[in-house]
CSV table of C-alpha atoms in Angstrom, one decimal:
chain,number,residue,atom,x,y,z
A,19,MET,CA,56.5,162.8,-122.4
A,20,ASP,CA,54.1,163.9,-120.5
A,21,LYS,CA,53.7,161.7,-118.1
A,22,LEU,CA,50.7,163.1,-116.3
A,23,LEU,CA,48.4,162.5,-119.1
A,24,LEU,CA,49.9,159.1,-119.0
A,25,LEU,CA,49.4,158.3,-115.9
A,26,LEU,CA,45.9,159.9,-116.0
A,27,CYS,CA,44.3,157.6,-118.9
A,28,THR,CA,46.2,154.5,-117.3
A,29,GLY,CA,44.7,155.0,-113.8
A,30,ILE,CA,41.2,155.3,-115.7
A,31,CYS,CA,41.7,152.9,-118.0
A,32,ALA,CA,42.7,150.2,-114.4
A,33,PHE,CA,39.4,152.2,-112.5
A,34,GLY,CA,37.4,150.6,-115.5
A,35,VAL,CA,39.0,147.2,-115.4
A,36,PHE,CA,38.3,147.2,-111.3
A,37,ILE,CA,34.7,148.3,-111.8
A,38,HIS,CA,34.1,145.1,-114.6
A,39,TYR,CA,35.9,143.2,-112.3
A,40,THR,CA,33.4,143.5,-109.5
A,41,LEU,CA,30.5,143.5,-111.8
A,42,TYR,CA,31.6,140.0,-112.5
A,43,GLN,CA,32.1,139.3,-108.9
A,44,ASN,CA,28.4,140.8,-108.1
A,45,ASP,CA,27.0,138.5,-110.7
A,46,ILE,CA,23.7,141.1,-111.4
A,47,SER,CA,22.8,139.0,-114.2
A,48,GLY,CA,23.6,136.7,-116.6
A,49,ASP,CA,24.7,139.3,-119.3
A,50,VAL,CA,28.2,139.8,-117.3
A,51,THR,CA,30.8,137.3,-118.0
A,52,ASP,CA,34.6,137.2,-116.7
A,53,SER,CA,35.4,137.7,-120.5
A,54,GLN,CA,34.4,141.4,-120.0
A,55,TYR,CA,36.8,142.3,-117.5
A,56,LYS,CA,39.9,140.2,-118.8
A,57,THR,CA,39.0,141.7,-122.3
A,58,GLN,CA,39.3,145.0,-120.9
A,59,LEU,CA,42.7,144.3,-119.3
A,60,VAL,CA,44.2,142.8,-122.5
A,61,ALA,CA,42.7,145.7,-124.5
A,62,ALA,CA,44.4,148.5,-121.7
A,63,VAL,CA,47.6,146.2,-121.7
A,64,VAL,CA,47.9,146.4,-126.0
A,65,GLY,CA,46.6,149.8,-125.4
A,66,LEU,CA,49.4,151.1,-123.4
A,67,VAL,CA,51.7,149.3,-125.6
A,68,ALA,CA,50.7,151.2,-128.5
A,69,ALA,CA,50.3,154.3,-127.1
A,70,LEU,CA,53.7,154.4,-126.2
A,71,ILE,CA,55.0,153.4,-129.5
A,72,ILE,CA,53.0,156.2,-130.9
A,73,ALA,CA,54.3,158.7,-128.9
A,74,ALA,CA,57.8,157.8,-130.0
A,75,ILE,CA,57.2,158.4,-133.3
A,76,ASN,CA,56.6,162.2,-134.7
A,77,TYR,CA,53.3,163.0,-135.4
A,78,LYS,CA,54.3,164.8,-138.6
A,79,PHE,CA,55.7,161.4,-140.1
A,80,ILE,CA,52.3,159.3,-139.0
A,81,ALA,CA,49.7,162.0,-140.1
A,82,LYS,CA,51.8,162.0,-143.8
A,83,LEU,CA,50.8,158.5,-144.0
A,84,TRP,CA,47.4,159.2,-144.4
A,85,TYR,CA,47.3,157.6,-148.2
A,86,ILE,CA,48.2,154.5,-146.4
A,87,TYR,CA,45.3,154.5,-143.0
A,88,ALA,CA,42.6,156.4,-144.4
A,89,PRO,CA,41.9,153.5,-147.3
A,90,VAL,CA,42.6,150.9,-145.1
A,91,SER,CA,40.1,151.7,-142.5
A,92,LEU,CA,37.3,153.2,-145.1
A,93,GLY,CA,38.2,149.5,-146.6
A,94,MET,CA,37.9,148.1,-143.1
A,95,THR,CA,34.6,149.6,-143.2
A,96,LEU,CA,33.1,148.8,-146.2
A,97,LEU,CA,33.8,145.4,-145.2
A,98,LEU,CA,30.9,145.5,-142.8
A,99,PHE,CA,28.4,145.5,-145.8
A,100,THR,CA,29.5,141.8,-146.9
A,101,SER,CA,29.0,138.3,-145.1
A,102,LEU,CA,32.0,139.6,-142.9
A,103,GLY,CA,29.6,142.6,-140.9
A,104,VAL,CA,27.7,141.1,-137.6
A,105,GLN,CA,24.9,142.7,-135.9
A,106,ARG,CA,25.0,141.5,-132.6
A,107,GLN,CA,21.9,140.8,-130.3
A,108,GLY,CA,20.4,143.7,-129.1
A,109,ALA,CA,22.2,146.0,-131.5
A,110,ASP,CA,20.7,147.9,-134.8
A,111,ASP,CA,23.5,148.5,-136.4
A,112,ILE,CA,25.8,146.4,-138.4
A,113,GLY,CA,29.5,146.9,-136.1
A,114,TRP,CA,31.5,144.4,-135.9
A,115,LEU,CA,33.7,142.6,-138.5
A,116,ASP,CA,34.3,138.8,-137.6
A,117,LEU,CA,37.5,137.6,-138.6
A,118,GLY,CA,36.7,134.1,-136.7
A,119,ILE,CA,39.6,134.3,-134.4
A,120,MET,CA,38.4,137.5,-133.0
A,121,GLN,CA,35.5,140.6,-133.6
A,122,PHE,CA,36.3,143.9,-133.7
A,123,GLN,CA,34.5,147.6,-134.6
A,124,PRO,CA,36.1,149.3,-137.6
A,125,SER,CA,34.5,152.2,-137.0
A,126,GLU,CA,36.9,153.2,-133.9
A,127,VAL,CA,40.1,152.6,-136.0
A,128,LEU,CA,37.9,154.6,-139.2
A,129,LYS,CA,37.9,158.1,-135.8
A,130,LEU,CA,41.6,157.9,-135.2
A,131,ALA,CA,42.1,157.6,-139.3
A,132,PHE,CA,39.9,160.5,-139.6
A,133,ILE,CA,41.4,162.7,-137.1
A,134,LEU,CA,45.0,162.3,-138.2
A,135,SER,CA,43.8,162.4,-142.2
A,136,PHE,CA,41.7,165.8,-141.3
A,137,ALA,CA,44.3,167.5,-139.0
A,138,TRP,CA,46.5,166.8,-141.8
A,139,HIS,CA,44.2,168.3,-144.7
A,140,LEU,CA,43.4,171.4,-142.8
A,141,SER,CA,46.6,172.2,-141.9
A,142,LYS,CA,47.8,171.9,-145.6
A,143,VAL,CA,44.7,174.3,-146.7
A,144,GLU,CA,44.9,176.2,-143.3
A,145,ASP,CA,45.1,179.9,-144.9
A,146,ARG,CA,43.1,178.9,-148.1
A,147,MET,CA,40.1,176.7,-145.9
A,148,ASN,CA,37.5,179.9,-145.9
A,149,GLU,CA,37.7,179.7,-149.8
A,150,PRO,CA,34.7,178.0,-151.7
A,151,LEU,CA,36.6,175.1,-153.3
A,152,HIS,CA,38.7,174.0,-150.1
A,153,PHE,CA,35.6,174.5,-147.8
A,154,ILE,CA,33.5,171.8,-150.2
A,155,LEU,CA,36.5,169.8,-150.1
A,156,LEU,CA,36.8,169.8,-146.8
A,157,CYS,CA,33.0,168.6,-145.7
A,158,ILE,CA,33.4,166.4,-148.4
A,159,HIS,CA,36.3,164.9,-146.3
A,160,GLY,CA,33.8,165.1,-143.2
A,161,ALA,CA,31.1,163.6,-145.2
A,162,VAL,CA,32.4,160.6,-146.4
A,163,PRO,CA,33.1,158.5,-143.2
A,164,THR,CA,29.4,159.7,-141.9
A,165,LEU,CA,27.5,159.1,-144.7
A,166,ILE,CA,29.0,155.4,-144.4
A,167,ILE,CA,28.9,155.0,-140.9
A,168,ARG,CA,25.3,156.3,-141.3
A,169,GLN,CA,24.7,153.4,-143.8
A,170,THR,CA,25.6,151.0,-141.1
A,171,GLY,CA,23.1,151.9,-138.8
A,172,ASP,CA,25.2,153.4,-136.5
A,173,ASP,CA,23.9,156.5,-135.5
A,174,GLY,CA,25.6,157.2,-132.7
A,175,SER,CA,29.1,157.1,-134.3
A,176,ALA,CA,27.9,159.1,-137.5
A,177,MET,CA,27.3,162.2,-135.0
A,178,VAL,CA,30.9,161.6,-133.4
A,179,PHE,CA,32.4,161.8,-136.9
A,180,LEU,CA,29.9,165.5,-137.5
A,181,PHE,CA,30.9,166.4,-134.0
A,182,ILE,CA,34.5,166.0,-134.6
A,183,PHE,CA,34.3,167.6,-137.7
A,184,PHE,CA,33.1,170.6,-136.6
A,185,CYS,CA,34.9,171.3,-133.5
A,186,MET,CA,37.9,170.7,-135.7
A,187,MET,CA,36.9,173.2,-138.5
A,188,PHE,CA,36.2,175.5,-135.8
A,189,ALA,CA,39.5,175.1,-134.2
A,190,ALA,CA,41.0,175.7,-137.6
A,191,GLY,CA,39.7,179.4,-138.1
A,192,LEU,CA,36.6,178.9,-139.7
A,193,SER,CA,35.0,181.8,-141.0
A,194,TRP,CA,32.0,183.0,-138.7
A,195,LYS,CA,30.0,183.6,-142.5
A,196,TYR,CA,29.9,179.3,-142.5
A,197,MET,CA,29.0,179.4,-139.2
A,198,VAL,CA,26.0,181.7,-139.9
A,199,LEU,CA,25.2,179.4,-142.7
A,200,PHE,CA,25.7,176.0,-140.6
A,201,ALA,CA,23.3,177.5,-138.0
A,202,ALA,CA,20.6,178.7,-140.6
A,203,ALA,CA,20.6,175.0,-142.2
A,204,VAL,CA,20.2,173.0,-138.7
A,205,PRO,CA,16.5,173.9,-139.0
A,206,PRO,CA,15.4,172.8,-142.0
A,207,ALA,CA,17.9,169.6,-142.0
A,208,ILE,CA,16.4,168.6,-138.4
A,209,TYR,CA,12.8,169.1,-140.0
A,210,VAL,CA,14.2,166.7,-143.5
A,211,LEU,CA,16.1,164.4,-141.0
A,212,TRP,CA,13.1,163.9,-138.3
A,213,ASN,CA,9.9,163.6,-141.2
A,214,TYR,CA,11.9,161.9,-143.7
A,215,LEU,CA,15.0,159.8,-143.2
A,216,MET,CA,14.6,158.5,-139.7
A,217,GLN,CA,13.2,155.7,-139.1
A,218,PRO,CA,10.3,155.2,-136.4
A,219,HIS,CA,11.9,153.8,-133.9
A,220,GLN,CA,14.4,155.9,-133.8
A,221,ARG,CA,12.4,158.8,-133.3
A,222,GLN,CA,11.0,157.1,-130.9
A,223,ARG,CA,14.5,157.4,-128.9
A,224,PHE,CA,13.9,160.9,-129.0
A,225,GLU,CA,10.2,161.1,-128.4
A,226,ILE,CA,10.2,159.5,-125.0
A,227,LEU,CA,12.8,161.6,-123.2
A,228,TRP,CA,10.0,164.4,-122.7
A,229,ASN,CA,6.5,162.3,-123.7
A,230,THR,CA,5.6,160.6,-120.2
A,231,GLU,CA,2.9,159.2,-121.8
A,232,LEU,CA,5.0,156.9,-123.9
A,233,GLN,CA,7.4,156.3,-121.3
A,234,GLU,CA,4.3,154.6,-119.7
A,235,GLN,CA,3.7,152.4,-122.7
A,236,GLU,CA,7.2,151.7,-123.3
A,237,ALA,CA,7.9,150.6,-119.6
A,238,ILE,CA,8.8,147.3,-120.3
A,239,GLY,CA,9.5,147.9,-124.2
A,240,ALA,CA,11.8,150.5,-125.9
A,241,TYR,CA,12.1,152.6,-122.3
A,242,MET,CA,13.0,149.8,-120.5
A,243,GLN,CA,16.4,149.8,-120.1
A,244,GLN,CA,16.8,154.0,-119.4
A,245,ARG,CA,14.2,153.5,-116.8
A,246,LEU,CA,15.8,150.5,-115.3
A,247,GLY,CA,19.2,152.6,-115.8
A,248,LYS,CA,17.8,155.5,-113.7
A,249,ILE,CA,16.6,153.4,-111.0
A,250,ALA,CA,20.0,151.9,-110.5
A,251,LEU,CA,21.5,154.9,-111.1
A,252,GLY,CA,19.5,156.8,-108.4
A,253,SER,CA,19.6,153.5,-105.7
A,254,GLY,CA,22.9,154.1,-104.8
A,255,GLY,CA,22.0,157.5,-103.0
A,256,LEU,CA,25.4,159.6,-101.8
A,257,THR,CA,27.7,156.8,-101.2
A,258,GLY,CA,25.9,153.9,-102.8
A,259,GLN,CA,25.5,150.0,-101.5
A,260,GLY,CA,29.3,148.9,-102.2
A,261,LEU,CA,30.6,147.3,-104.8
A,262,SER,CA,31.1,143.6,-103.1
A,263,GLY,CA,27.0,143.3,-102.4
A,264,GLY,CA,23.8,145.1,-102.3
A,265,ASN,CA,20.2,145.3,-103.4
A,266,TYR,CA,20.8,145.8,-107.1
A,267,THR,CA,19.0,146.7,-109.7
A,268,TYR,CA,19.3,144.6,-113.1
A,269,VAL,CA,20.0,146.5,-115.9
A,270,PRO,CA,20.0,145.3,-119.4
A,271,GLU,CA,23.9,145.3,-120.9
A,272,ILE,CA,25.1,147.2,-117.4
A,273,HIS,CA,28.5,146.3,-118.3
A,274,ASN,CA,28.4,148.2,-122.5
A,275,ASP,CA,26.6,151.6,-122.9
A,276,PHE,CA,24.9,151.7,-118.9
A,277,ILE,CA,28.1,151.3,-116.8
A,278,PHE,CA,27.6,154.4,-115.3
A,279,SER,CA,24.4,153.5,-113.9
A,280,TYR,CA,26.5,150.4,-112.1
A,281,ILE,CA,28.6,153.2,-110.8
A,282,GLY,CA,26.0,155.2,-109.5
A,283,MET,CA,24.5,151.9,-108.0
A,284,THR,CA,27.3,151.0,-106.3
A,285,MET,CA,29.7,154.0,-105.7
A,286,GLY,CA,26.7,156.5,-105.4
A,287,LEU,CA,27.0,160.4,-106.0
A,288,LEU,CA,30.1,160.5,-104.8
A,289,GLY,CA,31.7,158.1,-107.0
A,290,CYS,CA,29.8,159.5,-110.2
A,291,MET,CA,31.4,162.9,-109.5
A,292,LEU,CA,34.7,161.2,-109.4
A,293,VAL,CA,34.2,159.3,-112.5
A,294,VAL,CA,33.1,162.7,-114.8
A,295,GLY,CA,36.0,164.6,-112.7
A,296,LEU,CA,38.6,162.0,-114.1
A,297,LEU,CA,37.0,162.2,-117.6
A,298,ALA,CA,36.9,165.8,-117.7
A,299,ALA,CA,40.7,166.2,-116.3
A,300,LEU,CA,41.3,163.9,-119.1
A,301,ALA,CA,39.9,165.9,-121.7
A,302,ILE,CA,41.4,169.3,-120.3
A,303,LYS,CA,44.5,167.8,-120.3
A,304,VAL,CA,44.6,167.1,-124.0
A,305,LEU,CA,43.2,170.5,-124.6
A,306,SER,CA,45.6,172.0,-122.8
A,307,ASP,CA,48.4,169.6,-124.5
A,308,GLY,CA,47.1,170.8,-128.2
A,309,SER,CA,47.2,174.6,-126.7
A,310,THR,CA,51.5,174.1,-126.6
A,311,ALA,CA,51.8,172.4,-129.8
A,312,LYS,CA,54.7,173.9,-131.9
A,313,ASP,CA,52.1,173.9,-135.4
A,314,THR,CA,48.5,173.7,-136.4
A,315,LEU,CA,48.9,169.8,-137.1
A,316,GLY,CA,49.3,168.6,-133.5
A,317,ARG,CA,46.6,171.3,-132.3
A,318,LEU,CA,44.4,169.8,-134.3
A,319,ILE,CA,45.2,166.3,-133.7
A,320,CYS,CA,44.8,167.1,-129.9
A,321,VAL,CA,41.3,169.1,-130.7
A,322,GLY,CA,40.2,166.1,-132.5
A,323,VAL,CA,40.7,163.2,-129.9
A,324,PHE,CA,39.5,166.0,-127.0
A,325,SER,CA,36.2,166.1,-129.0
A,326,MET,CA,36.0,162.2,-129.0
A,327,ILE,CA,36.4,162.3,-125.5
A,328,VAL,CA,34.0,164.9,-124.8
A,329,PHE,CA,31.0,163.8,-126.9
A,330,HIS,CA,31.3,160.0,-125.8
A,331,SER,CA,31.4,160.7,-122.2
A,332,ALA,CA,28.4,163.7,-122.4
A,333,VAL,CA,26.4,161.4,-124.7
A,334,ASN,CA,26.8,158.3,-123.1
A,335,ILE,CA,26.2,160.2,-119.3
A,336,GLY,CA,23.1,161.7,-121.2
A,337,MET,CA,21.5,158.7,-121.8
A,338,VAL,CA,21.7,157.3,-118.4
A,339,LEU,CA,20.5,160.2,-117.0
A,340,GLY,CA,17.3,159.9,-119.7
A,341,ILE,CA,18.3,163.8,-121.5
A,342,ALA,CA,20.3,161.5,-124.5
A,343,PRO,CA,18.7,159.2,-126.5
A,344,VAL,CA,20.1,155.7,-126.4
A,345,ILE,CA,22.7,155.4,-129.3
A,346,GLY,CA,25.1,153.1,-128.1
A,347,ILE,CA,27.7,155.2,-127.5
A,348,PRO,CA,30.5,153.9,-124.8
A,349,LEU,CA,31.8,155.6,-121.6
A,350,PRO,CA,36.0,156.3,-122.4
A,351,PHE,CA,37.7,154.0,-120.7
A,352,PHE,CA,34.8,152.4,-118.6
A,353,SER,CA,32.1,150.8,-121.0
A,354,ALA,CA,33.3,147.2,-121.9
A,355,GLY,CA,34.9,147.0,-125.5
A,356,GLY,CA,38.1,145.7,-126.6
A,357,THR,CA,38.4,148.1,-129.7
A,358,SER,CA,37.4,151.3,-127.9
A,359,THR,CA,40.0,150.7,-125.2
A,360,VAL,CA,42.9,150.3,-127.8
A,361,SER,CA,41.5,153.3,-129.8
A,362,LEU,CA,41.2,155.3,-127.1
A,363,PHE,CA,45.1,154.6,-126.2
A,364,VAL,CA,45.9,155.1,-129.6
A,365,GLY,CA,44.7,158.2,-129.5
A,366,ILE,CA,46.3,159.1,-126.2
A,367,GLY,CA,49.2,158.0,-128.0
A,368,MET,CA,48.9,160.5,-130.8
A,369,VAL,CA,48.6,163.0,-128.4
A,370,LEU,CA,51.5,162.0,-126.2
A,371,SER,CA,53.6,162.3,-129.5
A,372,VAL,CA,52.4,166.1,-130.3
A,373,ASN,CA,53.4,167.4,-126.6
A,374,SER,CA,57.2,164.7,-126.6
A,375,HIS,CA,57.9,166.5,-130.0
A,376,ASN,CA,57.4,169.9,-129.0
A,377,MET,CA,61.9,169.2,-128.1
A,378,ARG,CA,63.7,169.3,-131.0
A,379,LYS,CA,65.7,166.6,-129.5
A,380,TYR,CA,63.2,163.8,-128.9
A,381,HIS,CA,62.4,163.8,-132.8
A,382,MET,CA,62.2,160.7,-134.8
A,383,PHE,CA,61.3,159.9,-138.0
A,384,TYR,CA,62.1,163.7,-138.3
A,385,SER,CA,64.4,166.4,-140.8
A,386,GLU,CA,65.0,169.6,-141.3
A,387,ALA,CA,62.9,169.3,-144.4
A,388,ASP,CA,59.8,168.6,-142.4
């Protein structure tokens, strides 16, 4: 097993739990309760156990069961359109399933199911993926979860699926002709999306990034969270105000999507660089494990997990810095959310499985025929 990868993600998660504990102790606002850090702690333990179990099972065996987990994850996502779907206060999407005893986000489960099933699909048509029929089928495979998530109103997660799709297609050997075709289709697609598909409040999230006049108009409206987030981030200076008291700035949802602003406020630029460095090291280690995979399936699974971590990290930090729109993307292992934390650990478990099963003697549920 890749002990360094396991230690790295466990250490980052422990750091995140500690950040949430200090956030609760500092009592910056009424938005933060002890349930946040307790949920993170429980999710970390559950996720770590799940990662170790998955690491022990051959990834080929897991991927081959796509006909089970893919329909189940899609079914759970479709339940969002029933009375079980919940739209949390302040959110634009119906992203949570209310099962009575708990609430969770099926989109996080669907991301993992998509990475596994798409990696399996690509590995089976590797030499023929650039043939028109197989290319179209691969695009349909990527479009189905993306469009379903888009219909729930969760634009952020829909963009995650698109990014994973393109990264895995590129890693599998997508022809440059299709890359040119994609590039040529981007401008008209953006035009149609901007003028006909996006709602006014969605366009405003982008316009507010560069329109200073709109920023002033929405200083206590649509721009308030991002404005306060940047103020909090900058107030920490080089070393921060400390984790045990200071002249803290209130930021709505600071425990969730804007946790990076709290890190900057309390730990300063050095703390922010530490977090970015840890997440970058995690992503690079995942990609490194993918480069040593003995087959295409293992390599693509690692690429999928890598692209998920990178997109989440880059967009979340971009939201706080004011260079990306606020679209509800959590910071891996730091933002509050039990489902997200467990899902990330499961993704790491998949990478650990790829790494640990490179050697024949460690195979489990594996036969020579596989």
